[in-house]
Amino acid sequence: MAVDTARVEKLRRMPIDGQSLKRLVDAGLTWLRTNQQIVNSLNVFPVPDGDTGTNMVLTLQAAWNEVKDSGVRNLSEMAAMVSKGALMGARGNSGVITSQILRGFSRGVHDKATLDAATLVKAFGEARDTAYKGVVRPVEGTILTVIKEVAIATEAALGSTQDAIEILEIAVKAADEAVKKTPELLPVLKQAGVVDSGGKGLFFILEGMLRHVYGESLETPTISVQSLSAMNLQDAMDEVEEGQDFEVVVDFVPNGELNLESFYGRLEEMGTSIQVGEGEGMYRMHIHVPTEKRYEPIDYIMGIGTVTKVAIENLLAQMDDIQKSAELQFTTVEPGQIAVVVVSPGTGLSRIFASLGVAAIVPGGQTMNPSTQDILSSFENLPTDKVIILPNNKNIILAANQAKEVTVKQVAVVPTRTVPQGLAAMLSLSPDGDLNAVAEKMAKAMANVKTGEVTVATRTVEIDGVSVRDGQVIALLDGKLVVSAETVEQGVMGLLEKADAAEHELVTLFHGEGMSHAEANRIKDVISGKYSNLEIEVQEGGQPHYQFLISIE
Amino acid sequence: MGEDNTILGGIHISPNAVATIAYFATLESYGVVGLAPKNLTDGIVSTITREPSRGITVRYKGDDIDIDINVIVEYGTRINSVAQSVANTVRFHVEKALGLHVNSVNVHVAGLRVSDTD
């Protein structure tokens, strides 16, 4: 939406009193709440618990609750109430800092009935000073740096403008730039490839105030187009809703500039799960629509650009496939025998596990950790009381151990961290042996296999000395990032080299959801070309996110 | 805890090492302006210290680590939130650095520093 210049000119001539401040606080809160999830997702410092956005919203909400029914026109009285409300409701680290910033702001406007440019600048300065007083060892690259840069920029601007709205514009710009600089100041942010979450939150508060002045919408989050490689259409499958039976993907080149707002608006009338990606001059649009509307997105896009490729798929049929493949033949265990329960991330892998003699499978993996309860209910009704659990993921070992604590059955957890370790362990299962002896044997067997994982990076990072760009292929060897590459093939080859594949005998490739069997076989041929002594097998794994899981024995 | 036996021998992590990690985590916590060692004879909070283990007590009890921290908090902050942040941050950093489970982090607000009243 464009800036409402008439509104800005009108506001410019009006004094900014307590009621104006109240509306600004409301705008800052609303805009922060709209973008709350963005802020949460950036949270890696000081503790990566993803609650920064929530804490800041709750803190500002408390400030708003304090003033929302107030008719006070005096600026400093209103600011004092905002400060008090924020203090009382401060939640978490970032919330406490936010409350200190508001406290400083309130001190800066002390005794003023209305806000002018000089007062606003003074208030930003006081906000910075108060915020910095609250900590012995201020960490730069955080919300503290952002309020500092805002104070410095607005102080410098005071010589050239006497307009409070201009000062606010400068503050928002300075906050934006300061947020972008945070990874340079705080290494942990740079490592994770994010900007500081609290700083970003403060930016949203200030930007919300400015958007209010401009008369812009505060309810719809900033529309963004992701890069093509970042589009995750697999995940979109999980969001199939009743009545949205067709998945339509259209590649197109728009005639001139694509107006995103009207584009999204039109698509939202047709269906759900909308994603738009951009790269190399073309756009890709993904949407779920009802059967009768399946040609509408294509017709619409043909009107605004040149369509290069269309894919329509019946989601209901796909869902049926998934349900069918879920019917697996499990080994039946006799009372007294050992039953093995495994966590499996994909249908193909489940089938392989089933063929190796597991008694039950818990679906789950990297992005979908099963709960203790899920694991528990998988074996509670088995007719035996001896159970071995293979978690097959390091994040699930804990839940498996908890399942062991709460059941009356005898349970051993063989701490397999990867699927190949789980498969290796399965091979040394003897169902009639002693539980602990068998578990020990399986644990030994799992140590004989190396695990490779090949996937696509979702953000730009540097870990363990390997630098990765968003969208690049990365390979992990036993959980450690070893290679980044442009193609899956390069990733696999790099990984095998790091794993000293020439010294091993058998390599098994389990290809994931996004990887066709034909392509997997082609890569197999490339490997045989380089390593003539290796025996190579290709199996359908069906796991999400990972193009390949690789077992090296 | 604090001891681990490998095939090569034992690893011992002294309470002092844990206290040092907790010290730095505490000082970076927003709202904390100092640590306060307790004067044992009369319980009076004495001067702010820069020595890592003062103001922090670390105890091992079986498999658990318990950490007690005496802090001085900036007047005008929400003390409850500050204390919770300290507990969270200290637990996170100690567990991350040592891989040991922290049973409890007790934060004692020993005093407030008043830089401004309003």
GROMACS .gro file of C-alpha atoms in nm, chain A residues 59-498:
model
  440
   59THR     CA    1   0.546  -0.699   2.744
   60LEU     CA    2   0.406  -0.441   2.504
   61GLN     CA    3   0.059  -0.587   2.548
   62ALA     CA    4   0.089  -0.520   2.923
   63ALA     CA    5   0.185  -0.160   2.844
   64TRP     CA    6  -0.114  -0.130   2.611
   65ASN     CA    7  -0.352  -0.278   2.871
   66GLU     CA    8  -0.239  -0.009   3.114
   67VAL     CA    9  -0.332   0.276   2.877
   68LYS     CA   10  -0.602   0.145   2.647
   69ASP     CA   11  -0.893   0.291   2.843
   70SER     CA   12  -0.715   0.611   2.939
   71GLY     CA   13  -0.826   0.949   2.809
   72VAL     CA   14  -0.515   1.130   2.935
   73ARG     CA   15  -0.402   1.398   2.689
   74ASN     CA   16  -0.078   1.488   2.861
   75LEU     CA   17   0.219   1.324   2.687
   76SER     CA   18   0.443   1.267   2.987
   77GLU     CA   19   0.159   1.120   3.195
   78MET     CA   20   0.074   0.880   2.914
   79ALA     CA   21   0.440   0.783   2.868
   80ALA     CA   22   0.469   0.716   3.241
   81MET     CA   23   0.169   0.481   3.225
   82VAL     CA   24   0.315   0.298   2.924
   83SER     CA   25   0.643   0.260   3.111
   84LYS     CA   26   0.469   0.130   3.422
   85GLY     CA   27   0.261  -0.121   3.228
   86ALA     CA   28   0.565  -0.253   3.043
   87LEU     CA   29   0.761  -0.285   3.366
   88MET     CA   30   0.483  -0.481   3.536
   89GLY     CA   31   0.439  -0.712   3.240
   90ALA     CA   32   0.802  -0.755   3.133
   91ARG     CA   33   0.861  -1.112   3.022
   92GLY     CA   34   1.196  -1.268   2.941
   93ASN     CA   35   1.525  -1.101   2.863
   94SER     CA   36   1.407  -0.902   2.562
   95GLY     CA   37   1.090  -0.801   2.745
   96VAL     CA   38   1.290  -0.657   3.033
   97ILE     CA   39   1.509  -0.461   2.792
   98THR     CA   40   1.200  -0.335   2.608
   99SER     CA   41   1.053  -0.217   2.937
  100GLN     CA   42   1.377  -0.034   3.018
  101ILE     CA   43   1.373   0.134   2.677
  102LEU     CA   44   1.017   0.253   2.740
  103ARG     CA   45   1.117   0.366   3.089
  104GLY     CA   46   1.398   0.573   2.944
  105PHE     CA   47   1.164   0.710   2.678
  106SER     CA   48   0.920   0.814   2.948
  107ARG     CA   49   1.200   0.989   3.138
  108GLY     CA   50   1.301   1.169   2.818
  109VAL     CA   51   0.957   1.325   2.772
  110HIS     CA   52   0.924   1.422   3.139
  111ASP     CA   53   0.715   1.738   3.194
  112LYS     CA   54   0.628   1.770   2.824
  113ALA     CA   55   0.262   1.796   2.726
  114THR     CA   56   0.331   1.726   2.358
  115LEU     CA   57   0.608   1.569   2.155
  116ASP     CA   58   0.831   1.774   1.924
  117ALA     CA   59   1.140   1.667   1.733
  118ALA     CA   60   1.387   1.772   2.003
  119THR     CA   61   1.189   1.589   2.274
  120LEU     CA   62   1.168   1.274   2.065
  121VAL     CA   63   1.544   1.278   2.011
  122LYS     CA   64   1.602   1.332   2.381
  123ALA     CA   65   1.365   1.045   2.459
  124PHE     CA   66   1.554   0.807   2.227
  125GLY     CA   67   1.878   0.915   2.398
  126GLU     CA   68   1.736   0.850   2.745
  127ALA     CA   69   1.598   0.517   2.625
  128ARG     CA   70   1.949   0.414   2.518
  129ASP     CA   71   2.110   0.532   2.843
  130THR     CA   72   1.855   0.355   3.059
  131ALA     CA   73   1.880   0.034   2.856
  132TYR     CA   74   2.260   0.026   2.888
  133LYS     CA   75   2.245   0.087   3.264
  134GLY     CA   76   2.070  -0.244   3.317
  135VAL     CA   77   2.365  -0.468   3.240
  136VAL     CA   78   2.728  -0.492   3.353
  137ARG     CA   79   2.857  -0.634   3.031
  138PRO     CA   80   2.648  -0.511   2.740
  139VAL     CA   81   2.658  -0.752   2.448
  140GLU     CA   82   2.673  -0.568   2.117
  141GLY     CA   83   2.480  -0.699   1.820
  142THR     CA   84   2.159  -0.711   2.023
  143ILE     CA   85   1.857  -0.490   2.084
  144LEU     CA   86   2.094  -0.264   2.284
  145THR     CA   87   2.295  -0.186   1.971
  146VAL     CA   88   1.976  -0.109   1.781
  147ILE     CA   89   1.849   0.148   2.033
  148LYS     CA   90   2.200   0.297   2.047
  149GLU     CA   91   2.214   0.343   1.669
  150VAL     CA   92   1.865   0.493   1.671
  151ALA     CA   93   1.973   0.745   1.936
  152ILE     CA   94   2.291   0.837   1.748
  153ALA     CA   95   2.119   0.876   1.409
  154THR     CA   96   1.835   1.088   1.544
  155GLU     CA   97   2.073   1.312   1.744
  156ALA     CA   98   2.270   1.375   1.427
  157ALA     CA   99   1.954   1.456   1.231
  158LEU     CA  100   1.823   1.713   1.476
  159GLY     CA  101   2.034   1.987   1.319
  160SER     CA  102   1.866   1.947   0.982
  161THR     CA  103   1.502   1.886   1.072
  162GLN     CA  104   1.254   2.002   1.331
  163ASP     CA  105   0.986   1.757   1.227
  164ALA     CA  106   0.901   1.470   1.460
  165ILE     CA  107   0.773   1.249   1.177
  166GLU     CA  108   1.102   1.288   0.993
  167ILE     CA  109   1.285   1.194   1.313
  168LEU     CA  110   1.072   0.879   1.335
  169GLU     CA  111   1.155   0.797   0.971
  170ILE     CA  112   1.524   0.835   1.049
  171ALA     CA  113   1.484   0.617   1.359
  172VAL     CA  114   1.322   0.337   1.158
  173LYS     CA  115   1.593   0.355   0.893
  174ALA     CA  116   1.869   0.350   1.156
  175ALA     CA  117   1.705   0.055   1.333
  176ASP     CA  118   1.680  -0.136   1.005
  177GLU     CA  119   2.048  -0.079   0.929
  178ALA     CA  120   2.155  -0.163   1.284
  179VAL     CA  121   1.961  -0.490   1.272
  180LYS     CA  122   2.131  -0.585   0.946
  181LYS     CA  123   2.470  -0.522   1.109
  182THR     CA  124   2.408  -0.740   1.416
  183PRO     CA  125   2.563  -1.059   1.268
  184GLU     CA  126   2.893  -0.869   1.226
  185LEU     CA  127   2.894  -0.783   1.597
  186LEU     CA  128   2.774  -1.109   1.749
  187PRO     CA  129   2.939  -1.424   1.606
  188VAL     CA  130   2.667  -1.660   1.726
  189LEU     CA  131   2.421  -1.479   1.497
  190LYS     CA  132   2.655  -1.501   1.201
  191GLN     CA  133   2.707  -1.873   1.260
  192ALA     CA  134   2.335  -1.934   1.257
  193GLY     CA  135   2.286  -1.701   0.960
  194VAL     CA  136   2.031  -1.477   1.131
  195VAL     CA  137   1.999  -1.119   1.256
  196ASP     CA  138   1.930  -1.047   1.622
  197SER     CA  139   1.574  -1.130   1.718
  198GLY     CA  140   1.524  -0.867   1.989
  199GLY     CA  141   1.672  -0.600   1.765
  200LYS     CA  142   1.439  -0.704   1.486
  201GLY     CA  143   1.150  -0.686   1.734
  202LEU     CA  144   1.239  -0.330   1.827
  203PHE     CA  145   1.259  -0.246   1.457
  204PHE     CA  146   0.906  -0.382   1.404
  205ILE     CA  147   0.775  -0.170   1.693
  206LEU     CA  148   0.923   0.147   1.543
  207GLU     CA  149   0.820   0.051   1.191
  208GLY     CA  150   0.466  -0.018   1.311
  209MET     CA  151   0.450   0.336   1.450
  210LEU     CA  152   0.568   0.477   1.119
  211ARG     CA  153   0.323   0.263   0.921
  212HIS     CA  154   0.048   0.404   1.141
  213VAL     CA  155   0.159   0.755   1.048
  214TYR     CA  156   0.167   0.656   0.680
  215GLY     CA  157  -0.179   0.497   0.706
  216GLU     CA  158  -0.046   0.156   0.601
  217SER     CA  159  -0.195  -0.177   0.700
  218LEU     CA  160  -0.068  -0.334   1.022
  219GLU     CA  161  -0.248  -0.666   1.002
  220THR     CA  162  -0.089  -0.838   0.703
  221PRO     CA  163   0.270  -0.948   0.740
  222THR     CA  164   0.528  -0.816   0.499
  223ILE     CA  165   0.479  -1.011   0.178
  224SER     CA  166   0.797  -1.177   0.076
  225VAL     CA  167   0.903  -1.387  -0.215
  226GLN     CA  168   1.145  -1.663  -0.132
  227SER     CA  169   1.423  -1.788  -0.352
  228LEU     CA  170   1.324  -2.086  -0.568
  229SER     CA  171   1.550  -2.325  -0.379
  230ALA     CA  172   1.396  -2.225  -0.047
  231MET     CA  173   1.046  -2.328  -0.157
  232ASN     CA  174   0.953  -2.634   0.036
  233LEU     CA  175   0.673  -2.799  -0.153
  234GLN     CA  176   0.711  -3.123   0.040
  235ASP     CA  177   0.597  -2.950   0.356
  236ALA     CA  178   0.297  -2.812   0.172
  237MET     CA  179   0.175  -3.170   0.136
  238ASP     CA  180   0.120  -3.185   0.511
  239GLU     CA  181  -0.127  -2.900   0.492
  240VAL     CA  182  -0.383  -3.061   0.267
  241GLU     CA  183  -0.724  -2.938   0.375
  242GLU     CA  184  -1.067  -3.073   0.310
  243GLY     CA  185  -1.195  -2.952  -0.026
  244GLN     CA  186  -0.850  -2.846  -0.151
  245ASP     CA  187  -0.805  -3.150  -0.370
  246PHE     CA  188  -0.568  -3.030  -0.640
  247GLU     CA  189  -0.214  -2.905  -0.618
  248VAL     CA  190  -0.124  -2.663  -0.896
  249VAL     CA  191   0.231  -2.546  -0.965
  250VAL     CA  192   0.285  -2.288  -1.236
  251ASP     CA  193   0.618  -2.154  -1.361
  252PHE     CA  194   0.587  -1.821  -1.536
  253VAL     CA  195   0.759  -1.504  -1.648
  254PRO     CA  196   0.547  -1.198  -1.566
  255ASN     CA  197   0.486  -0.919  -1.817
  256GLY     CA  198   0.683  -0.645  -1.644
  257GLU     CA  199   0.690  -0.597  -1.267
  258LEU     CA  200   0.475  -0.844  -1.070
  259ASN     CA  201   0.246  -0.666  -0.823
  260LEU     CA  202   0.276  -0.904  -0.529
  261GLU     CA  203  -0.010  -0.767  -0.324
  262SER     CA  204  -0.272  -0.803  -0.593
  263PHE     CA  205  -0.117  -1.134  -0.703
  264TYR     CA  206  -0.147  -1.281  -0.352
  265GLY     CA  207  -0.490  -1.125  -0.310
  266ARG     CA  208  -0.621  -1.292  -0.625
  267LEU     CA  209  -0.466  -1.629  -0.535
  268GLU     CA  210  -0.613  -1.618  -0.186
  269GLU     CA  211  -0.959  -1.608  -0.343
  270MET     CA  212  -0.883  -1.937  -0.519
  271GLY     CA  213  -0.715  -2.160  -0.267
  272THR     CA  214  -0.471  -2.221   0.018
  273SER     CA  215  -0.109  -2.317   0.087
  274ILE     CA  216   0.012  -2.040  -0.140
  275GLN     CA  217   0.384  -2.015  -0.199
  276VAL     CA  218   0.564  -1.796  -0.448
  277GLY     CA  219   0.929  -1.835  -0.536
  278GLU     CA  220   1.155  -1.631  -0.759
  279GLY     CA  221   1.483  -1.698  -0.934
  280GLU     CA  222   1.662  -1.637  -1.261
  281GLY     CA  223   1.394  -1.407  -1.396
  282MET     CA  224   1.110  -1.653  -1.348
  283TYR     CA  225   0.852  -1.712  -1.079
  284ARG     CA  226   0.704  -2.033  -0.944
  285MET     CA  227   0.362  -2.035  -0.783
  286HIS     CA  228   0.224  -2.318  -0.571
  287ILE     CA  229  -0.137  -2.346  -0.453
  288HIS     CA  230  -0.395  -2.598  -0.332
  289VAL     CA  231  -0.739  -2.551  -0.491
  290PRO     CA  232  -1.076  -2.731  -0.500
  291THR     CA  233  -1.142  -2.962  -0.796
  292GLU     CA  234  -1.369  -2.722  -0.982
  293LYS     CA  235  -1.116  -2.438  -0.960
  294ARG     CA  236  -0.812  -2.631  -1.075
  295TYR     CA  237  -0.767  -2.434  -1.399
  296GLU     CA  238  -0.834  -2.092  -1.249
  297PRO     CA  239  -0.480  -2.014  -1.127
  298ILE     CA  240  -0.342  -2.109  -1.469
  299ASP     CA  241  -0.593  -1.892  -1.655
  300TYR     CA  242  -0.522  -1.604  -1.420
  301ILE     CA  243  -0.145  -1.628  -1.456
  302MET     CA  244  -0.171  -1.656  -1.835
  303GLY     CA  245  -0.334  -1.313  -1.820
  304ILE     CA  246  -0.040  -1.151  -1.641
  305GLY     CA  247   0.256  -1.326  -1.796
  306THR     CA  248   0.395  -1.610  -2.001
  307VAL     CA  249   0.338  -1.954  -1.852
  308THR     CA  250   0.636  -2.185  -1.907
  309LYS     CA  251   0.532  -2.494  -1.714
  310VAL     CA  252   0.224  -2.626  -1.540
  311ALA     CA  253   0.188  -2.920  -1.303
  312ILE     CA  254  -0.148  -3.031  -1.167
  313GLU     CA  255  -0.169  -3.316  -0.922
  314ASN     CA  256  -0.461  -3.482  -0.751
  315LEU     CA  257  -0.379  -3.464  -0.381
  316LEU     CA  258  -0.649  -3.712  -0.283
  317ALA     CA  259  -0.487  -3.978  -0.498
  318GLN     CA  260  -0.149  -3.899  -0.345
  319MET     CA  261  -0.294  -3.932   0.003
  320ASP     CA  262  -0.438  -4.271  -0.090
  321ASP     CA  263  -0.092  -4.385  -0.199
  322ILE     CA  264   0.053  -4.279   0.130
  323GLN     CA  265  -0.212  -4.467   0.324
  324LYS     CA  266  -0.166  -4.778   0.113
  325SER     CA  267   0.207  -4.791   0.166
  326ALA     CA  268   0.149  -4.761   0.539
  327GLU     CA  269   0.013  -5.115   0.548
  328LEU     CA  270   0.326  -5.306   0.636
  329GLN     CA  271   0.379  -5.665   0.736
  330PHE     CA  272   0.538  -5.673   1.078
  331THR     CA  273   0.702  -5.971   1.239
  332THR     CA  274   0.479  -6.131   1.500
  333VAL     CA  275   0.657  -6.190   1.827
  334GLU     CA  276   0.584  -6.471   2.071
  335PRO     CA  277   0.564  -6.405   2.446
  336GLY     CA  278   0.918  -6.409   2.588
  337GLN     CA  279   1.083  -6.313   2.261
  338ILE     CA  280   1.249  -5.978   2.201
  339ALA     CA  281   1.041  -5.728   2.003
  340VAL     CA  282   1.217  -5.443   1.824
  341VAL     CA  283   1.048  -5.105   1.782
  342VAL     CA  284   1.207  -4.855   1.543
  343VAL     CA  285   1.151  -4.491   1.456
  344SER     CA  286   1.142  -4.453   1.078
  345PRO     CA  287   1.134  -4.128   0.880
  346GLY     CA  288   1.002  -4.265   0.549
  347THR     CA  289   0.774  -4.528   0.399
  348GLY     CA  290   1.050  -4.700   0.202
  349LEU     CA  291   1.267  -4.723   0.511
  350SER     CA  292   0.973  -4.860   0.709
  351ARG     CA  293   0.933  -5.136   0.452
  352ILE     CA  294   1.303  -5.224   0.479
  353PHE     CA  295   1.283  -5.228   0.858
  354ALA     CA  296   0.973  -5.446   0.840
  355SER     CA  297   1.156  -5.692   0.616
  356LEU     CA  298   1.438  -5.711   0.871
  357GLY     CA  299   1.198  -5.825   1.141
  358VAL     CA  300   1.085  -5.528   1.347
  359ALA     CA  301   0.765  -5.569   1.546
  360ALA     CA  302   0.641  -5.210   1.528
  361ILE     CA  303   0.727  -4.878   1.368
  362VAL     CA  304   0.688  -4.527   1.500
  363PRO     CA  305   0.682  -4.273   1.216
  364GLY     CA  306   0.913  -3.979   1.283
  365GLY     CA  307   1.250  -3.824   1.225
  366GLN     CA  308   1.447  -3.503   1.203
  367THR     CA  309   1.163  -3.253   1.179
  368MET     CA  310   0.895  -3.470   1.334
  369ASN     CA  311   1.011  -3.611   1.666
  370PRO     CA  312   0.769  -3.866   1.811
  371SER     CA  313   0.669  -3.820   2.174
  372THR     CA  314   0.740  -4.060   2.456
  373GLN     CA  315   0.372  -4.151   2.439
  374ASP     CA  316   0.395  -4.238   2.066
  375ILE     CA  317   0.685  -4.472   2.135
  376LEU     CA  318   0.517  -4.620   2.440
  377SER     CA  319   0.191  -4.700   2.265
  378SER     CA  320   0.378  -4.871   1.981
  379PHE     CA  321   0.493  -5.155   2.206
  380GLU     CA  322   0.253  -5.160   2.500
  381ASN     CA  323   0.016  -5.400   2.329
  382LEU     CA  324   0.279  -5.639   2.193
  383PRO     CA  325   0.248  -5.986   2.349
  384THR     CA  326   0.601  -5.984   2.490
  385ASP     CA  327   0.758  -5.789   2.775
  386LYS     CA  328   1.108  -5.766   2.628
  387VAL     CA  329   1.149  -5.466   2.400
  388ILE     CA  330   1.440  -5.301   2.221
  389ILE     CA  331   1.394  -4.947   2.089
  390LEU     CA  332   1.599  -4.803   1.801
  391PRO     CA  333   1.543  -4.423   1.798
  392ASN     CA  334   1.746  -4.371   1.475
  393ASN     CA  335   1.785  -4.000   1.547
  394LYS     CA  336   1.980  -3.825   1.819
  395ASN     CA  337   1.684  -3.604   1.907
  396ILE     CA  338   1.465  -3.906   1.978
  397ILE     CA  339   1.701  -4.098   2.208
  398LEU     CA  340   1.574  -3.899   2.505
  399ALA     CA  341   1.208  -3.978   2.434
  400ALA     CA  342   1.300  -4.345   2.392
  401ASN     CA  343   1.476  -4.346   2.728
  402GLN     CA  344   1.174  -4.183   2.888
  403ALA     CA  345   0.950  -4.453   2.740
  404LYS     CA  346   1.179  -4.703   2.907
  405GLU     CA  347   1.138  -4.529   3.244
  406VAL     CA  348   0.760  -4.525   3.244
  407THR     CA  349   0.676  -4.875   3.123
  408VAL     CA  350   0.659  -5.193   3.329
  409LYS     CA  351   0.813  -5.394   3.043
  410GLN     CA  352   1.185  -5.463   3.023
  411VAL     CA  353   1.317  -5.217   2.770
  412ALA     CA  354   1.663  -5.159   2.627
  413VAL     CA  355   1.737  -4.854   2.414
  414VAL     CA  356   2.011  -4.904   2.156
  415PRO     CA  357   2.108  -4.541   2.097
  416THR     CA  358   2.113  -4.540   1.717
  417ARG     CA  359   2.153  -4.182   1.595
  418THR     CA  360   2.086  -4.248   1.227
  419VAL     CA  361   1.881  -4.482   1.010
  420PRO     CA  362   2.185  -4.669   0.871
  421GLN     CA  363   2.297  -4.735   1.230
  422GLY     CA  364   1.950  -4.871   1.301
  423LEU     CA  365   1.962  -5.099   0.997
  424ALA     CA  366   2.309  -5.225   1.093
  425ALA     CA  367   2.185  -5.293   1.445
  426MET     CA  368   1.882  -5.484   1.314
  427LEU     CA  369   2.107  -5.728   1.130
  428SER     CA  370   2.246  -5.862   1.458
  429LEU     CA  371   1.908  -5.917   1.623
  430SER     CA  372   1.844  -6.261   1.768
  431PRO     CA  373   1.485  -6.260   1.901
  432ASP     CA  374   1.534  -6.549   2.146
  433GLY     CA  375   1.849  -6.418   2.318
  434ASP     CA  376   1.899  -6.242   2.648
  435LEU     CA  377   1.770  -5.882   2.626
  436ASN     CA  378   2.080  -5.701   2.748
  437ALA     CA  379   2.323  -5.924   2.561
  438VAL     CA  380   2.133  -5.871   2.236
  439ALA     CA  381   2.113  -5.496   2.293
  440GLU     CA  382   2.487  -5.487   2.351
  441LYS     CA  383   2.553  -5.682   2.034
  442MET     CA  384   2.329  -5.446   1.838
  443ALA     CA  385   2.506  -5.142   1.983
  444LYS     CA  386   2.838  -5.290   1.871
  445ALA     CA  387   2.705  -5.358   1.523
  446MET     CA  388   2.581  -5.003   1.479
  447ALA     CA  389   2.931  -4.868   1.542
  448ASN     CA  390   3.057  -5.049   1.230
  449VAL     CA  391   2.864  -4.831   0.989
  450LYS     CA  392   2.924  -4.474   0.876
  451THR     CA  393   2.624  -4.258   0.798
  452GLY     CA  394   2.603  -4.000   0.525
  453GLU     CA  395   2.316  -3.755   0.485
  454VAL     CA  396   2.264  -3.533   0.182
  455THR     CA  397   2.019  -3.245   0.195
  456VAL     CA  398   1.968  -2.883   0.088
  457ALA     CA  399   2.070  -2.598   0.317
  458THR     CA  400   1.781  -2.380   0.427
  459ARG     CA  401   1.995  -2.084   0.520
  460THR     CA  402   2.341  -1.945   0.473
  461VAL     CA  403   2.575  -2.055   0.751
  462GLU     CA  404   2.927  -2.151   0.838
  463ILE     CA  405   2.967  -2.454   1.060
  464ASP     CA  406   3.278  -2.656   1.138
  465GLY     CA  407   3.473  -2.452   0.886
  466VAL     CA  408   3.244  -2.540   0.594
  467SER     CA  409   3.059  -2.243   0.450
  468VAL     CA  410   2.721  -2.300   0.295
  469ARG     CA  411   2.493  -2.078   0.091
  470ASP     CA  412   2.117  -2.097   0.118
  471GLY     CA  413   1.995  -2.350  -0.139
  472GLN     CA  414   2.326  -2.533  -0.175
  473VAL     CA  415   2.350  -2.908  -0.134
  474ILE     CA  416   2.519  -3.013   0.190
  475ALA     CA  417   2.646  -3.349   0.308
  476LEU     CA  418   2.688  -3.465   0.664
  477LEU     CA  419   2.906  -3.753   0.774
  478ASP     CA  420   2.799  -3.900   1.108
  479GLY     CA  421   2.613  -3.580   1.186
  480LYS     CA  422   2.904  -3.349   1.102
  481LEU     CA  423   2.885  -3.111   0.807
  482VAL     CA  424   3.169  -3.206   0.572
  483VAL     CA  425   3.083  -3.086   0.222
  484SER     CA  426   2.884  -2.815   0.048
  485ALA     CA  427   2.820  -2.850  -0.324
  486GLU     CA  428   2.611  -2.723  -0.613
  487THR     CA  429   2.449  -3.053  -0.708
  488VAL     CA  430   2.337  -3.364  -0.524
  489GLU     CA  431   2.584  -3.569  -0.725
  490GLN     CA  432   2.876  -3.350  -0.616
  491GLY     CA  433   2.750  -3.369  -0.258
  492VAL     CA  434   2.741  -3.749  -0.265
  493MET     CA  435   3.085  -3.778  -0.425
  494GLY     CA  436   3.238  -3.529  -0.181
  495LEU     CA  437   3.086  -3.718   0.108
  496LEU     CA  438   3.218  -4.054  -0.006
  497GLU     CA  439   3.565  -3.909  -0.039
  498LYS     CA  440   3.551  -3.770   0.317
   0.00000   0.00000   0.00000
